[in-house]
mmCIF file of C-alpha atoms in Angstrom:
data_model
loop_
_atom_site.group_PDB
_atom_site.id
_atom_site.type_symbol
_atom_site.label_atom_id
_atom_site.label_comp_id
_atom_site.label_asym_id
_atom_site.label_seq_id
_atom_site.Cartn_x
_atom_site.Cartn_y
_atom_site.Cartn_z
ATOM 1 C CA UNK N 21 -25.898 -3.229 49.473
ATOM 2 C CA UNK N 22 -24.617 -4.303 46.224
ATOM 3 C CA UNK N 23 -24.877 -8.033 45.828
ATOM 4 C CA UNK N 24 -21.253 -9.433 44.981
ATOM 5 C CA UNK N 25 -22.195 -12.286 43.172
ATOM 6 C CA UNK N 26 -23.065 -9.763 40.574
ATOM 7 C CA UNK N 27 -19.675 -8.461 40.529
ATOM 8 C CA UNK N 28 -17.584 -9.509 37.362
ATOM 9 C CA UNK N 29 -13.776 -8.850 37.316
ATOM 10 C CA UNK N 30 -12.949 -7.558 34.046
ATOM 11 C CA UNK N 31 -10.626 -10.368 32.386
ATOM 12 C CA UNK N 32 -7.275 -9.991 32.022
ATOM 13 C CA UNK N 33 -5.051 -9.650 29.047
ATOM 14 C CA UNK N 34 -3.238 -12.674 28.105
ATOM 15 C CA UNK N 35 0.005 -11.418 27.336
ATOM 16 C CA UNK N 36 1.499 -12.695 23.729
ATOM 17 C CA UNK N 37 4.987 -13.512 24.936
ATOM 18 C CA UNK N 38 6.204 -15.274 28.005
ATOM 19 C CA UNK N 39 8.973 -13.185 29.716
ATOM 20 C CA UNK N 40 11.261 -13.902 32.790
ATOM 21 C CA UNK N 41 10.035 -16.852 35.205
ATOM 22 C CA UNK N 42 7.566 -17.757 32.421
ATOM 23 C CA UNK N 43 10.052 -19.040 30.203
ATOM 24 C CA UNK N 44 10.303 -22.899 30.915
ATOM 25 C CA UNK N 45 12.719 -23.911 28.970
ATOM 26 C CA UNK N 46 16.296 -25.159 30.076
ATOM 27 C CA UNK N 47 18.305 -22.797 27.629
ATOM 28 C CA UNK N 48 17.442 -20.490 25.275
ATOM 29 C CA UNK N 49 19.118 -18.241 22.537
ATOM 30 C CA UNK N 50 19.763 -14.426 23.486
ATOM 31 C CA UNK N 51 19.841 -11.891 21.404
ATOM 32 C CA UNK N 52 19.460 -8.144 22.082
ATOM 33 C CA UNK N 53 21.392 -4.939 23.038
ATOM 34 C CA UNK N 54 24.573 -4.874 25.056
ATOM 35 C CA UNK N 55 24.479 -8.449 25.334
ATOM 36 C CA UNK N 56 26.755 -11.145 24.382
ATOM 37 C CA UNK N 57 24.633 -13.461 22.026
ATOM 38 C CA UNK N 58 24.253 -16.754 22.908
ATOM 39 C CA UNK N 59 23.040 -19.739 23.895
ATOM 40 C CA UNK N 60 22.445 -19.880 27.838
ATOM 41 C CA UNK N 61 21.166 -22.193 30.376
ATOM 42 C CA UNK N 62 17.356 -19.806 31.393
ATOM 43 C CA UNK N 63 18.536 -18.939 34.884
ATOM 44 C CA UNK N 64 22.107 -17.181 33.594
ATOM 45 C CA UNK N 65 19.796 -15.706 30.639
ATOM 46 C CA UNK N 66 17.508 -13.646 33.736
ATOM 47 C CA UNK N 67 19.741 -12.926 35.682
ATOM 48 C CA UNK N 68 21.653 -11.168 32.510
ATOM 49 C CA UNK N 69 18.429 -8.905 31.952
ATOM 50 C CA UNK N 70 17.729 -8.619 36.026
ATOM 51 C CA UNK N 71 21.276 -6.770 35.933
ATOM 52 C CA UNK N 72 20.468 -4.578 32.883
ATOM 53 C CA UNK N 73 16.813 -3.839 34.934
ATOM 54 C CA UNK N 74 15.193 -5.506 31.840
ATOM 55 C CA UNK N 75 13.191 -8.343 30.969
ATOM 56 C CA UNK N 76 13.791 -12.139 29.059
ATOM 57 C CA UNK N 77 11.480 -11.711 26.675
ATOM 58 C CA UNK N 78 10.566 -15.322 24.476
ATOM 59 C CA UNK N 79 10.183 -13.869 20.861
ATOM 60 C CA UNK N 80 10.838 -17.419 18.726
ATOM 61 C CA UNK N 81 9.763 -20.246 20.911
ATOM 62 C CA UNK N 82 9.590 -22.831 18.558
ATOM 63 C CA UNK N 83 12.824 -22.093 17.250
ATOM 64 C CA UNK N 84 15.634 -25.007 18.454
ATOM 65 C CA UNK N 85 16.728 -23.651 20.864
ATOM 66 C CA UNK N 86 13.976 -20.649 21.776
ATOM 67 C CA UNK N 87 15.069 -17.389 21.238
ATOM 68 C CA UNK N 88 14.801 -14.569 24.450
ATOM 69 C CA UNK N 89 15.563 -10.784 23.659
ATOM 70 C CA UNK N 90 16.838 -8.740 26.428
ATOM 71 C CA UNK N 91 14.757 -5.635 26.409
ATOM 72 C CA UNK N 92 12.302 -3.203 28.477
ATOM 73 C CA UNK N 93 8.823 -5.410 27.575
ATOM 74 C CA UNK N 94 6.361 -2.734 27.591
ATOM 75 C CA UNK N 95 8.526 -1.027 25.009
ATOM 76 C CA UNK N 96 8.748 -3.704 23.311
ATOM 77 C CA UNK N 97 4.748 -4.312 23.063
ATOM 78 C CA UNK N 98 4.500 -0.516 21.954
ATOM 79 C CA UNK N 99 7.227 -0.722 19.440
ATOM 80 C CA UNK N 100 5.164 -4.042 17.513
ATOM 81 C CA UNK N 101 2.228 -2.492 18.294
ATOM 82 C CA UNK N 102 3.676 0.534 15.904
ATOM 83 C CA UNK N 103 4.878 -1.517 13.421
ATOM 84 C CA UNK N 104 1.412 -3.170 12.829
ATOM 85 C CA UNK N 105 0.019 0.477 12.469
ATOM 86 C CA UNK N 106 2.512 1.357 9.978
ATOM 87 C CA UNK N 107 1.910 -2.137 8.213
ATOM 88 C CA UNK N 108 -2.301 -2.061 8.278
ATOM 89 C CA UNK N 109 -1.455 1.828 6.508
ATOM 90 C CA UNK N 110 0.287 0.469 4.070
ATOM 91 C CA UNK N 111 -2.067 -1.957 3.102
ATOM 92 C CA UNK N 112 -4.537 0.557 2.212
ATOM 93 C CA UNK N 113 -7.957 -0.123 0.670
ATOM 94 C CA UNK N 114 -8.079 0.385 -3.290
ATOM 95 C CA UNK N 115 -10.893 2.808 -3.917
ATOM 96 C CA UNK N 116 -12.575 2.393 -7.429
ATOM 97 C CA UNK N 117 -14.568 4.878 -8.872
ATOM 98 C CA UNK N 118 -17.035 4.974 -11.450
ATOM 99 C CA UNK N 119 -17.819 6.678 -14.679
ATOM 100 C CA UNK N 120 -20.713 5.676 -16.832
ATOM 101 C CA UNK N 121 -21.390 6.675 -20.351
ATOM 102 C CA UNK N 122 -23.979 6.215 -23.277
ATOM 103 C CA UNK N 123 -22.992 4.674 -26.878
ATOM 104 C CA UNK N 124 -23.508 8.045 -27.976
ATOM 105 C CA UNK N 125 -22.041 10.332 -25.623
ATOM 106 C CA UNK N 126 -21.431 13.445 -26.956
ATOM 107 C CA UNK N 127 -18.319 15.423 -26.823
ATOM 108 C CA UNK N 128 -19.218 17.962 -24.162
ATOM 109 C CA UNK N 129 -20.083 15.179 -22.039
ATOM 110 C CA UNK N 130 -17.739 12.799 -22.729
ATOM 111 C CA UNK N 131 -14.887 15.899 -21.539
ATOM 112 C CA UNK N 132 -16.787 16.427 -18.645
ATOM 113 C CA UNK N 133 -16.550 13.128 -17.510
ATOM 114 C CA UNK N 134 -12.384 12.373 -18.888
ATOM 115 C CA UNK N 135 -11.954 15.778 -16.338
ATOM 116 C CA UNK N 136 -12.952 13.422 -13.503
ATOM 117 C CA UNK N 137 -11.094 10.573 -14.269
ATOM 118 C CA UNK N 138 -8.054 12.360 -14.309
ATOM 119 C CA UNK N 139 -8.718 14.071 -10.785
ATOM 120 C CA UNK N 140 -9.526 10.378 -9.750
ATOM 121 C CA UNK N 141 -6.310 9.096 -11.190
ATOM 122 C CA UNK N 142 -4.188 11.716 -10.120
ATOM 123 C CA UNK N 143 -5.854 10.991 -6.288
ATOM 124 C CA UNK N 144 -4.615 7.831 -6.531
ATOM 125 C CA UNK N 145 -7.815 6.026 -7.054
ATOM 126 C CA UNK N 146 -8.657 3.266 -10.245
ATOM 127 C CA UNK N 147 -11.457 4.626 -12.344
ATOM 128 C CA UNK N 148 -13.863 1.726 -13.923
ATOM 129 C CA UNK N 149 -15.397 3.704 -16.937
ATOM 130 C CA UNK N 150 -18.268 1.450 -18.107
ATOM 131 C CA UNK N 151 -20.973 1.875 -21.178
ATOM 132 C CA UNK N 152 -24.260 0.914 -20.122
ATOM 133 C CA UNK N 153 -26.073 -0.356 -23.408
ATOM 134 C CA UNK N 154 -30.379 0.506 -23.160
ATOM 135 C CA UNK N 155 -32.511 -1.837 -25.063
ATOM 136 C CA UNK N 156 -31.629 -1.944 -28.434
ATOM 137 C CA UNK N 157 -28.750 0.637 -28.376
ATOM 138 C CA UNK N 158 -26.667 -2.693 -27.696
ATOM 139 C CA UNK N 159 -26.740 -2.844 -31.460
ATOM 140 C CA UNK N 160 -23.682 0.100 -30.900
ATOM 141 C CA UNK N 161 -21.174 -2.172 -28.764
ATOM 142 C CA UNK N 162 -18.650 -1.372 -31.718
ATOM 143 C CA UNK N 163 -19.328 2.440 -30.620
ATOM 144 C CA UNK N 164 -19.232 1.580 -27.123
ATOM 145 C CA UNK N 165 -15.685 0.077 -27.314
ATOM 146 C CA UNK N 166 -14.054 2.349 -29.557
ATOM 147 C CA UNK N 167 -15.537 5.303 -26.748
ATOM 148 C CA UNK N 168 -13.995 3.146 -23.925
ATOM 149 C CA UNK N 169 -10.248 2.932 -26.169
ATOM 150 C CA UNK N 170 -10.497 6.762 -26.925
ATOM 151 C CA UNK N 171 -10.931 7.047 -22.633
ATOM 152 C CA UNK N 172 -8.216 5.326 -22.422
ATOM 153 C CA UNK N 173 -5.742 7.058 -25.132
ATOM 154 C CA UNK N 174 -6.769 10.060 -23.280
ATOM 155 C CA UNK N 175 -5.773 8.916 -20.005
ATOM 156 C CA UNK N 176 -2.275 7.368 -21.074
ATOM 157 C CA UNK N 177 -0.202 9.836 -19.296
ATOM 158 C CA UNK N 178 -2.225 9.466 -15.907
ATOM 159 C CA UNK N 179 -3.364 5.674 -16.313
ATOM 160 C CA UNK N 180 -2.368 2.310 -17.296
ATOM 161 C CA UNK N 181 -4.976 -0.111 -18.692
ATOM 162 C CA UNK N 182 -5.452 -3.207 -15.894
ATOM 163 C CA UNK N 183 -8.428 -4.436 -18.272
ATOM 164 C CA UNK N 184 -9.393 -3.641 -21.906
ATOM 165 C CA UNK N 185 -13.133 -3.283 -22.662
ATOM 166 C CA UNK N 186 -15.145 -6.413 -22.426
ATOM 167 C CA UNK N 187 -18.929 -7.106 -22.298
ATOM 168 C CA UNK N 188 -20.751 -8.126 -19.459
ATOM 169 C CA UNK N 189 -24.527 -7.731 -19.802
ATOM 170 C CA UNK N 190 -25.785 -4.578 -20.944
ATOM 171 C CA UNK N 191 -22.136 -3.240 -19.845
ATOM 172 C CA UNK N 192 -19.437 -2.859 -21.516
ATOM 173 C CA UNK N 193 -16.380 -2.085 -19.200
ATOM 174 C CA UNK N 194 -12.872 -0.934 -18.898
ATOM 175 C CA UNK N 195 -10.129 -0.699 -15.793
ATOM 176 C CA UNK N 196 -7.905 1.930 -15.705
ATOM 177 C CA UNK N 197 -5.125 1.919 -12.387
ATOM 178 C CA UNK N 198 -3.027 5.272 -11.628
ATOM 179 C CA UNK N 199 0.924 5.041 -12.995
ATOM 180 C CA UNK N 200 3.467 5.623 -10.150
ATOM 181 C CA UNK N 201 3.811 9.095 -8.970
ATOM 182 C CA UNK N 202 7.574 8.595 -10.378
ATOM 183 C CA UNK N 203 6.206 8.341 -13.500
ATOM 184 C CA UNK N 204 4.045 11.354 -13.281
ATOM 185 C CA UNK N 205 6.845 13.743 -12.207
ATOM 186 C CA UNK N 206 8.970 12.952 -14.724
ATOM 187 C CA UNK N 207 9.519 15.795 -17.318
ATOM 188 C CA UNK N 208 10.418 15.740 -20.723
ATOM 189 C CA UNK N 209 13.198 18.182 -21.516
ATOM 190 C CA UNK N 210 12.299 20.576 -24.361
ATOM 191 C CA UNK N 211 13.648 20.111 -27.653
ATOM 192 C CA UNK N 212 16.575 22.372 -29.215
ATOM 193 C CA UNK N 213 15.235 24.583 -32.164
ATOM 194 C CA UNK N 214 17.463 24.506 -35.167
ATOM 195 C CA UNK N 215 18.620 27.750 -34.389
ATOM 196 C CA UNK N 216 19.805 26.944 -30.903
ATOM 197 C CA UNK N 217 21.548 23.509 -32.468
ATOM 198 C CA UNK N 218 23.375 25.827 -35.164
ATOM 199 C CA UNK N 219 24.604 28.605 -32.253
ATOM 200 C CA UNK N 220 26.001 25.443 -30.366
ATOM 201 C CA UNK N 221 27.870 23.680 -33.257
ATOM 202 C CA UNK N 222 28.889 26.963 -33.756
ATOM 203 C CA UNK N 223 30.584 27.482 -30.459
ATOM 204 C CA UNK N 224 31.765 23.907 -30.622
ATOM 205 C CA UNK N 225 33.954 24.695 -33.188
ATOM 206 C CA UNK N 226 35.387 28.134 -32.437
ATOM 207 C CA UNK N 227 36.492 26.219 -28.747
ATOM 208 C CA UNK N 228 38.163 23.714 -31.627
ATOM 209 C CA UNK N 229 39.981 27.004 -33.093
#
């Protein structure tokens, strides 16, 4: 036999608003559907929701005086419970990725590695593109920053700069954050030759006739 004083109930949930005979306070403030909004003394407040087969539920109580929504509580719980989903994906993590290059990166390389940053960029993600300087090849910082400008001329359509190049260490780094998708999509209407500008003042001016 099973010795009960080993036996633990499993605690229970505090819930995070008082609702119906919970509510101590004299009068409260009620707000809510297919209810006349109000202040009213707590026991005409319940006995509103008891005829509507829904709860007082205490959603300000330190405002003066405490504010009760009539409502169904355990849709309310799932209906905050949603909005805090919808709020935590919204605040979603940046994600920053990396490029390294030399001081004297060559061209096939250096294409290689702007193809990636713009598949970053266009993901969404920042890109920190970085120089890493060996030993004595510091002596080419000037190289290393004019690489790290050309990176970011070459990204201007994609990226904005959040940080121009500066030296930390035997780095010398540069931030680069994706532009808005708006400004992405937008697309640049094509240019009228001379011809097509000469057939419409053309046109213009026989409609004048």
């Amino acid at each position: 036999m099973a010795n009960s004083r080993n036996f633990r109930r499993p605690p229970i949930k505090e819930q995070p608003n008082r609702i119906n005979e919970q509510i101590p306070h004299r009068e409260v403030r009620l707000v809510g559907d297919n209810v006349d909004q109000g202040v009213y003394p707590i026991q005409q407040a319940r006995r509103i929701a008891e005829l509507q087969g829904l709860d007082l539920v205490e959603i300000s109580p330190n405002a003066e005086p405490p504010v009760c929504r009539v409502t169904n509580y355990q849709k309310f719980l799932y209906q905050q419970k949603k909005r805090q989903k919808e709020q935590k994906a919204k605040q979603a993590k940046v994600v920053v990725k990396e490029i390294r290059f030399g001081p004297q990166t060559d061209d096939h390389d250096y294409n290689f590695k702007l193809r990636h940053a713009e598949g970053f960029l266009k993901d969404g993600f920042k890109v920190k593109a970085y120089v890493f300087f060996r030993g004595r090849s510091i002596l080419f910082k000037d190289q290393g920053e004019i690489l790290l400008l050309r990176f970011a001329n070459d990204l201007e359509d994609l990226a904005r700069v959040e940080s121009m190049p500066v030296l930390e260490g035997k780095r010398m780094t540069i931030m680069l954050a994706p532009k808005p998708a708006s400004a992405k999509g937008k697309k640049k209407e094509p240019k009228q030759t001379n011809e097509e500008q000469t057939d419409q003042e053309v046109s213009e001016k026989n409609e004048d006739e």
